Tab-separated table of C-alpha atoms in Angstrom:
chain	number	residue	atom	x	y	z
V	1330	UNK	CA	-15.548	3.258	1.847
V	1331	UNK	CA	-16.990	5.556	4.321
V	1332	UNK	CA	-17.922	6.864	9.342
V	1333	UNK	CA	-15.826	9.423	11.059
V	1334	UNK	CA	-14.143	7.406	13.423
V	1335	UNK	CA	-11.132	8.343	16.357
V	1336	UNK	CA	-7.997	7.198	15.681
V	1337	UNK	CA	-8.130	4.839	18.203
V	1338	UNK	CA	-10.696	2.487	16.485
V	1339	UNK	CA	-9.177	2.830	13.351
V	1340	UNK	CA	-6.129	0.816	15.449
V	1341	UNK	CA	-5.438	-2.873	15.135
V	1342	UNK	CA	-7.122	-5.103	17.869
V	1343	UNK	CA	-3.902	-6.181	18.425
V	1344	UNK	CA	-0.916	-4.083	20.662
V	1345	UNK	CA	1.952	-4.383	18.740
V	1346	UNK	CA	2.163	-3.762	14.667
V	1347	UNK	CA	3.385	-5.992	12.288
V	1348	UNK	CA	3.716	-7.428	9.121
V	1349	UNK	CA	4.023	-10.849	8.306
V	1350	UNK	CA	6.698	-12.183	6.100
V	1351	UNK	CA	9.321	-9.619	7.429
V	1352	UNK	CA	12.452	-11.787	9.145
V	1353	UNK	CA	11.850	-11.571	12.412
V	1354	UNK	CA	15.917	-12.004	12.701
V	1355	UNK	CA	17.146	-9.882	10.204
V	1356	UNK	CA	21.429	-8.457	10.755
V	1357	UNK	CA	21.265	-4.595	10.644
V	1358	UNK	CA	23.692	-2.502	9.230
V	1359	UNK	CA	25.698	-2.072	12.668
V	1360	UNK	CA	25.770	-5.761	13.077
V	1361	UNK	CA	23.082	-6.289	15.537
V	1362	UNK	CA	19.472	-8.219	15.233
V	1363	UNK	CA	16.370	-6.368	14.478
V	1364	UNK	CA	12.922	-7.963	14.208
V	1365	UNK	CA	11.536	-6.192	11.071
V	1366	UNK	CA	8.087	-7.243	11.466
V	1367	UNK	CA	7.306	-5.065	14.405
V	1368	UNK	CA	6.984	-1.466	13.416
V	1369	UNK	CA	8.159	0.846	15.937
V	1370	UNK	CA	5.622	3.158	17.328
V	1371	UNK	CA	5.024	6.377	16.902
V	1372	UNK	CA	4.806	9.617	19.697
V	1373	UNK	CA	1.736	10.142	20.732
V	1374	UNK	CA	1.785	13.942	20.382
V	1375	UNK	CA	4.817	17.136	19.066
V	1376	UNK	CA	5.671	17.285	23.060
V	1377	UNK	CA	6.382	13.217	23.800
V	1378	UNK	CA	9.234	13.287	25.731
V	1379	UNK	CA	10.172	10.104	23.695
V	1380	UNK	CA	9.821	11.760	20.376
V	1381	UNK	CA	13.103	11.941	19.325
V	1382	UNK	CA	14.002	8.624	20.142
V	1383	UNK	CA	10.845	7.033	18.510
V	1384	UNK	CA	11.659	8.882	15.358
V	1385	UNK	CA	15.212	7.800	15.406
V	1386	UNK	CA	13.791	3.857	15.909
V	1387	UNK	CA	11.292	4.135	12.908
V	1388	UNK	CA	14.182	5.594	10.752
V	1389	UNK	CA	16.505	2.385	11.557
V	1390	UNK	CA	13.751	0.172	10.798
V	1391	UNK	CA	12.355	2.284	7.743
V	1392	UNK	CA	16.469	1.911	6.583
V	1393	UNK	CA	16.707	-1.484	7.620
V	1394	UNK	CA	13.715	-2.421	5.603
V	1395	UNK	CA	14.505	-0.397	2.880
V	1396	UNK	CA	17.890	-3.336	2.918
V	1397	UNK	CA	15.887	-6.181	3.022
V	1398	UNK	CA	13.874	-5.136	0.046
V	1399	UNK	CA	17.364	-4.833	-2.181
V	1400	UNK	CA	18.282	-7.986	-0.592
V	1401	UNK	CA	14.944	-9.541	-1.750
V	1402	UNK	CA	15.414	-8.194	-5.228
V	1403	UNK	CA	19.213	-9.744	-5.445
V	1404	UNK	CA	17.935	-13.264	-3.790
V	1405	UNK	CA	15.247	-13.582	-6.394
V	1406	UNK	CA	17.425	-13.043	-9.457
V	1407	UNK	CA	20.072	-15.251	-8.324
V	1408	UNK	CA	17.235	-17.908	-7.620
V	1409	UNK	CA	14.070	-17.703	-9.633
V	1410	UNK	CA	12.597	-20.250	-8.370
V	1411	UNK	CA	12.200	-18.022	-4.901
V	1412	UNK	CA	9.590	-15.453	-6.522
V	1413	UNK	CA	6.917	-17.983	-5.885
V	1414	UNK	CA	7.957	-17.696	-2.056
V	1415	UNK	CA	7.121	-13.762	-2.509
V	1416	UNK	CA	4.197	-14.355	-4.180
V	1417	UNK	CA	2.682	-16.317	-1.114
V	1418	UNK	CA	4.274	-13.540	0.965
V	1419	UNK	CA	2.378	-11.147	-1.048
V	1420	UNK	CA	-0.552	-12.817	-0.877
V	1421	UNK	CA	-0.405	-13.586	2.764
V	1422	UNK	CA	-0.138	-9.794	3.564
V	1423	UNK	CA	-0.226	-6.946	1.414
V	1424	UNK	CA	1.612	-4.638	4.232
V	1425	UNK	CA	4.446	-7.399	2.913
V	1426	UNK	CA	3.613	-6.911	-0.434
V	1427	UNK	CA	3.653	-2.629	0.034
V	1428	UNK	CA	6.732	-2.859	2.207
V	1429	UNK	CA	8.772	-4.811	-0.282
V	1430	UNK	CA	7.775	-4.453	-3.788
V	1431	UNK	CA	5.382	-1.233	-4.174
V	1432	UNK	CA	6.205	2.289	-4.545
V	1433	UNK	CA	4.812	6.148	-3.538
V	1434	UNK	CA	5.727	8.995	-5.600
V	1435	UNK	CA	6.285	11.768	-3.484
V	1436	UNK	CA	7.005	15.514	-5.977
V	1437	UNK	CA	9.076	17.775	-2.609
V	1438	UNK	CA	10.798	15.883	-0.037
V	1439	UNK	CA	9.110	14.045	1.878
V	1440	UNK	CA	10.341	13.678	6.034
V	1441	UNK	CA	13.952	13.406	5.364
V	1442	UNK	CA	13.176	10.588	2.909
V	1443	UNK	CA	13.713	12.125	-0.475
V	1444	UNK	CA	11.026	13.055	-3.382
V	1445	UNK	CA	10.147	10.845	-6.567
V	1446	UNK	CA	9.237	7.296	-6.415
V	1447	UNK	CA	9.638	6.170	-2.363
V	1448	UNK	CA	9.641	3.013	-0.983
V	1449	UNK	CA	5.977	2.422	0.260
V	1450	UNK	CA	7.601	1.381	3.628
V	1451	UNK	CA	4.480	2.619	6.537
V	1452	UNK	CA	4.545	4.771	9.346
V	1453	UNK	CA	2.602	3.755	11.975
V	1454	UNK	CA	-1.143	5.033	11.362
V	1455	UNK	CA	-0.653	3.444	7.512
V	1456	UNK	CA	-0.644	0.264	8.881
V	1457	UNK	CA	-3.421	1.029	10.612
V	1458	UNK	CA	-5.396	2.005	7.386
V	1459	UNK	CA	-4.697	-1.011	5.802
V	1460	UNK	CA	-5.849	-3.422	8.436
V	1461	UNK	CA	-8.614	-1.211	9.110
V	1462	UNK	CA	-9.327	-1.498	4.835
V	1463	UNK	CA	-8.857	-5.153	5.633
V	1464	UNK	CA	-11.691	-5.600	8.003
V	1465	UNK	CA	-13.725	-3.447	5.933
V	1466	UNK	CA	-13.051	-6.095	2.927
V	1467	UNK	CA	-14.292	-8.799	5.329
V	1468	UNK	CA	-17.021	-7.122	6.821
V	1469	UNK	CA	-20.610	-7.199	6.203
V	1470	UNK	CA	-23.828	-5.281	5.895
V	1471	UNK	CA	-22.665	-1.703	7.903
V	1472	UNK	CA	-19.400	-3.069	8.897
V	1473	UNK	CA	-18.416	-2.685	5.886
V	1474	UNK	CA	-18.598	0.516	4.880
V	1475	UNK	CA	-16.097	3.242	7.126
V	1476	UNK	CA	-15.100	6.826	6.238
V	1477	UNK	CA	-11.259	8.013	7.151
V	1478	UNK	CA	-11.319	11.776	8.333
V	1479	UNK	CA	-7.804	12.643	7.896
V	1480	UNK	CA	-5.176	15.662	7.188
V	1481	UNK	CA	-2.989	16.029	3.948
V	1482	UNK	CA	-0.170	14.371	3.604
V	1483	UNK	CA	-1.137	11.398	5.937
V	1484	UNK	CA	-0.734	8.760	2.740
V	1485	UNK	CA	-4.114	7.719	3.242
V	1486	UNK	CA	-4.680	7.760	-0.977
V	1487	UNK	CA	-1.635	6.199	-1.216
V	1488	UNK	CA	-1.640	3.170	0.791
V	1489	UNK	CA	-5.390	2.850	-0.381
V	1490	UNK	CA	-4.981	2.828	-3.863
V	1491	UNK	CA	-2.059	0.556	-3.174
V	1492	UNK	CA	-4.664	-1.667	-1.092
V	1493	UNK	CA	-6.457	-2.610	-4.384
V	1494	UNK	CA	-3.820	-3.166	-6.105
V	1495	UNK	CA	-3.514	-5.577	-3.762
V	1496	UNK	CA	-6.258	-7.272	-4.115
V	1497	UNK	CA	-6.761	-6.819	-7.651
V	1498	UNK	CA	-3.321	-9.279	-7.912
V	1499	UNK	CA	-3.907	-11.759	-5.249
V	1500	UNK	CA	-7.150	-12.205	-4.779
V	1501	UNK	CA	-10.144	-13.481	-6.957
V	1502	UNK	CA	-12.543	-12.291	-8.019
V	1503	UNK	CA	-11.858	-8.802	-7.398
V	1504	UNK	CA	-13.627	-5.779	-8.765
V	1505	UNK	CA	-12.794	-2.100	-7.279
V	1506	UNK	CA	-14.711	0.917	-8.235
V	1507	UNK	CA	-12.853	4.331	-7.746
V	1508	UNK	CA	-14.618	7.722	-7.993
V	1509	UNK	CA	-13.512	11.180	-6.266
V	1510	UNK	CA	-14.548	15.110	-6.130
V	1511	UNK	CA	-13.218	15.490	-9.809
V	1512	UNK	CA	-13.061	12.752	-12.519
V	1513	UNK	CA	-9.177	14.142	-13.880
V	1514	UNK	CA	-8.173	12.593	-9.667
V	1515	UNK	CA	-9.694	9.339	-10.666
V	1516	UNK	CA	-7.663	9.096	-14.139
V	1517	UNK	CA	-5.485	11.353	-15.647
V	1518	UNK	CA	-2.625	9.403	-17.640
V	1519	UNK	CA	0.368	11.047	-16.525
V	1520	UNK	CA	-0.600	12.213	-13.322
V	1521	UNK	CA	0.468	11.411	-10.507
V	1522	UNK	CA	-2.550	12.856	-8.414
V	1523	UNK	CA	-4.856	10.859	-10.200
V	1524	UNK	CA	-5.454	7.208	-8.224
V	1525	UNK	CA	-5.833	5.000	-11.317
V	1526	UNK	CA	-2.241	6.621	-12.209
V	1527	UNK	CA	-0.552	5.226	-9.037
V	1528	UNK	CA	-1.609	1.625	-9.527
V	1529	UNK	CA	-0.313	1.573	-12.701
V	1530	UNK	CA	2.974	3.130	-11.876
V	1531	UNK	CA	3.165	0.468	-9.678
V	1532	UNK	CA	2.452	-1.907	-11.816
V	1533	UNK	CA	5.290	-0.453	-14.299
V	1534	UNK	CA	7.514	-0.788	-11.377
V	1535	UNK	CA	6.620	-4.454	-10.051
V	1536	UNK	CA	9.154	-7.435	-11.422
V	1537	UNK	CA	7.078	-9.148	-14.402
V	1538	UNK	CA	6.652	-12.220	-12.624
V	1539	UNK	CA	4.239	-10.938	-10.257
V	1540	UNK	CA	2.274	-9.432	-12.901
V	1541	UNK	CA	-0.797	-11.039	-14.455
V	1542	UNK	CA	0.610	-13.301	-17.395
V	1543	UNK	CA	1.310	-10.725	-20.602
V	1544	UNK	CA	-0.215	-7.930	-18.465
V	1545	UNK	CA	0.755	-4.696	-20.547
V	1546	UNK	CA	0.336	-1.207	-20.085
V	1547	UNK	CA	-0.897	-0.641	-23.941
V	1548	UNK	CA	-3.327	-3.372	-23.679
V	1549	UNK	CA	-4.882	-4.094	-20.489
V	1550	UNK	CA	-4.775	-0.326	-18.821
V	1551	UNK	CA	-7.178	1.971	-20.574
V	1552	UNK	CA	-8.772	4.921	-19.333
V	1553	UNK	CA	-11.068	4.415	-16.450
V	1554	UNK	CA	-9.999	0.545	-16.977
V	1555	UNK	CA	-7.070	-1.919	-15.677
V	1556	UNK	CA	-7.808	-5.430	-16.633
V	1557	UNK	CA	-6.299	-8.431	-15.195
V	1558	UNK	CA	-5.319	-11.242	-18.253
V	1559	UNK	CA	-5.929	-14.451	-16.453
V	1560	UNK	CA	-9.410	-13.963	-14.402
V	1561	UNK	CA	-12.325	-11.495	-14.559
V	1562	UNK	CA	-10.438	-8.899	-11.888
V	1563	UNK	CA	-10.708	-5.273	-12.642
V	1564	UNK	CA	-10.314	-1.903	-11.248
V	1565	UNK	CA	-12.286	0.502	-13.410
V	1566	UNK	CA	-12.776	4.375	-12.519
V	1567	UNK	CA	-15.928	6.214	-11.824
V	1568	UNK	CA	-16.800	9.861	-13.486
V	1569	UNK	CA	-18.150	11.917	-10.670
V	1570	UNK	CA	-21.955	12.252	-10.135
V	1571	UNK	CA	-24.656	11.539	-7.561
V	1572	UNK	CA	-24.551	8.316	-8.838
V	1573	UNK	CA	-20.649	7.338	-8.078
V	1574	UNK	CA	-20.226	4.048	-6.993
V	1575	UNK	CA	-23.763	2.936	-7.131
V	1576	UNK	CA	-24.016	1.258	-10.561
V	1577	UNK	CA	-23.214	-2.302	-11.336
V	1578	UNK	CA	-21.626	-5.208	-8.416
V	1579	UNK	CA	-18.146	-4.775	-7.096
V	1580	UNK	CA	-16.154	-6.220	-3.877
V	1581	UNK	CA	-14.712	-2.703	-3.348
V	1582	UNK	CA	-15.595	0.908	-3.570
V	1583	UNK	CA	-13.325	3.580	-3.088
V	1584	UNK	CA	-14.159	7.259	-3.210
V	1585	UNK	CA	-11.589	9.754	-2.262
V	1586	UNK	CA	-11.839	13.191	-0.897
V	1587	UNK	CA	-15.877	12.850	-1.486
């Protein structure tokens, strides 16, 4: 998906940030009520005089969240019959389903957060990407196609990747394409770098009923290839050439660091 574009159009249309399916009334730790589905924001530069402070709010919620999805986890087991009230969540938004169910794997410590597998919970300018990735989806002709000019360590792979997987599980028909600078960052079994390598980690890591019925590793996740068991969905991986992205139909093409 590529257009260099300011951060500011990148943005929601909408003020505030949030993610539908959150409780809107959830009891924090300290006893008080927090609306989870409003992310906090984030300072607008290193000298906001509020920086401090709007660290220390993202933190509660990021902790607060992080609650809600062992909470989810417990509610489910005790009550099957409640995973097909995720599902629609899921389906409804995937910031829900990212928030709750999927994971980043991060190899240093990451913000104060830890290192290994992290609770996809976003900052800020993550949610952005994925409503931004959502209009993309829905847009046509040159309105759908953007480019995202970013730093390192910004998640933008991550919540991406995560994105398809997405869409590859909820919606239908879905076909992604995924290509980058070197084939070994499109698949590489094992590593963590590579992008076809984080959706099936995540996939690994996701509770079986949200999985495609008798989706398995050793027979629907090849190389270059995941393959969804009940419809025609796929996410298959591009080697790198001038001609990336450009052969056969799909609903989504994603090149990273092209």
């Amino acid at each position: 998906m590529t257009a260099t574009i300011p951060p500011t159009t990148i943005a929601d249309t909408t003020d505030e940030r949030r993610i539908l399916g959150l409780p809107s009334d959830w009891i924090a730790r300290d006893g008080t009520v927090i609306d989870l589905t409003a992310i906090p924001d984030s300072p607008t530069d290193a000298y906001d005089p509020k920086r401090y402070a709007l660290q220390a709010a993202w933190k509660r919620w990021y902790d607060e969240v992080r609650r809600y999805r062992l909470h989810v986890v417990q509610q489910v087991e005790a009550i099957p019959e409640l995973a097909e009230v995720e599902i629609y969540r899921c389906m409804r938004d995937p910031l829900y389903f990212m928030c709750v169910y999927a994971w980043i794997y991060e190899a240093r410590e990451e913000q104060g957060l830890g290192s290994g597998f992290l609770p996809a919970i976003p900052f800020p300018f993550q949610h952005d990407i994925i409503r931004w990735l959502e209009r993309r989806l829905a847009g046509k002709g040159a309105g759908a196609n953007g480019f995202i000019s970013k730093s390192r360590d910004m998640g933008a792979t991550w919540y991406s990747v995560l994105f398809v997987l997405h869409q590859f599980l909820f919606t239908e028909p879905f076909i992604a394409k995924l290509f980058s600078r070197r084939e070994d960052l499109v698949d590489n079994p094992g590593d963590m770098d590579s992008m076809m390598e984080r959706i099936s980690a995540n996939m690994e890591l996701l509770p079986p009923w949200m999985l495609p019925p008798g989706w398995s590793v050793l027979k629907h996740r090849g190389k270059n290839k995941i393959l969804h068991t009940k419809n025609k969905n796929a996410i298959n991986g591009e080697s790198t050439s001038k001609r990336s992205g450009r052969g056969g139909r799909a609903t989504m093409v994603l090149g990273d660091e092209v």
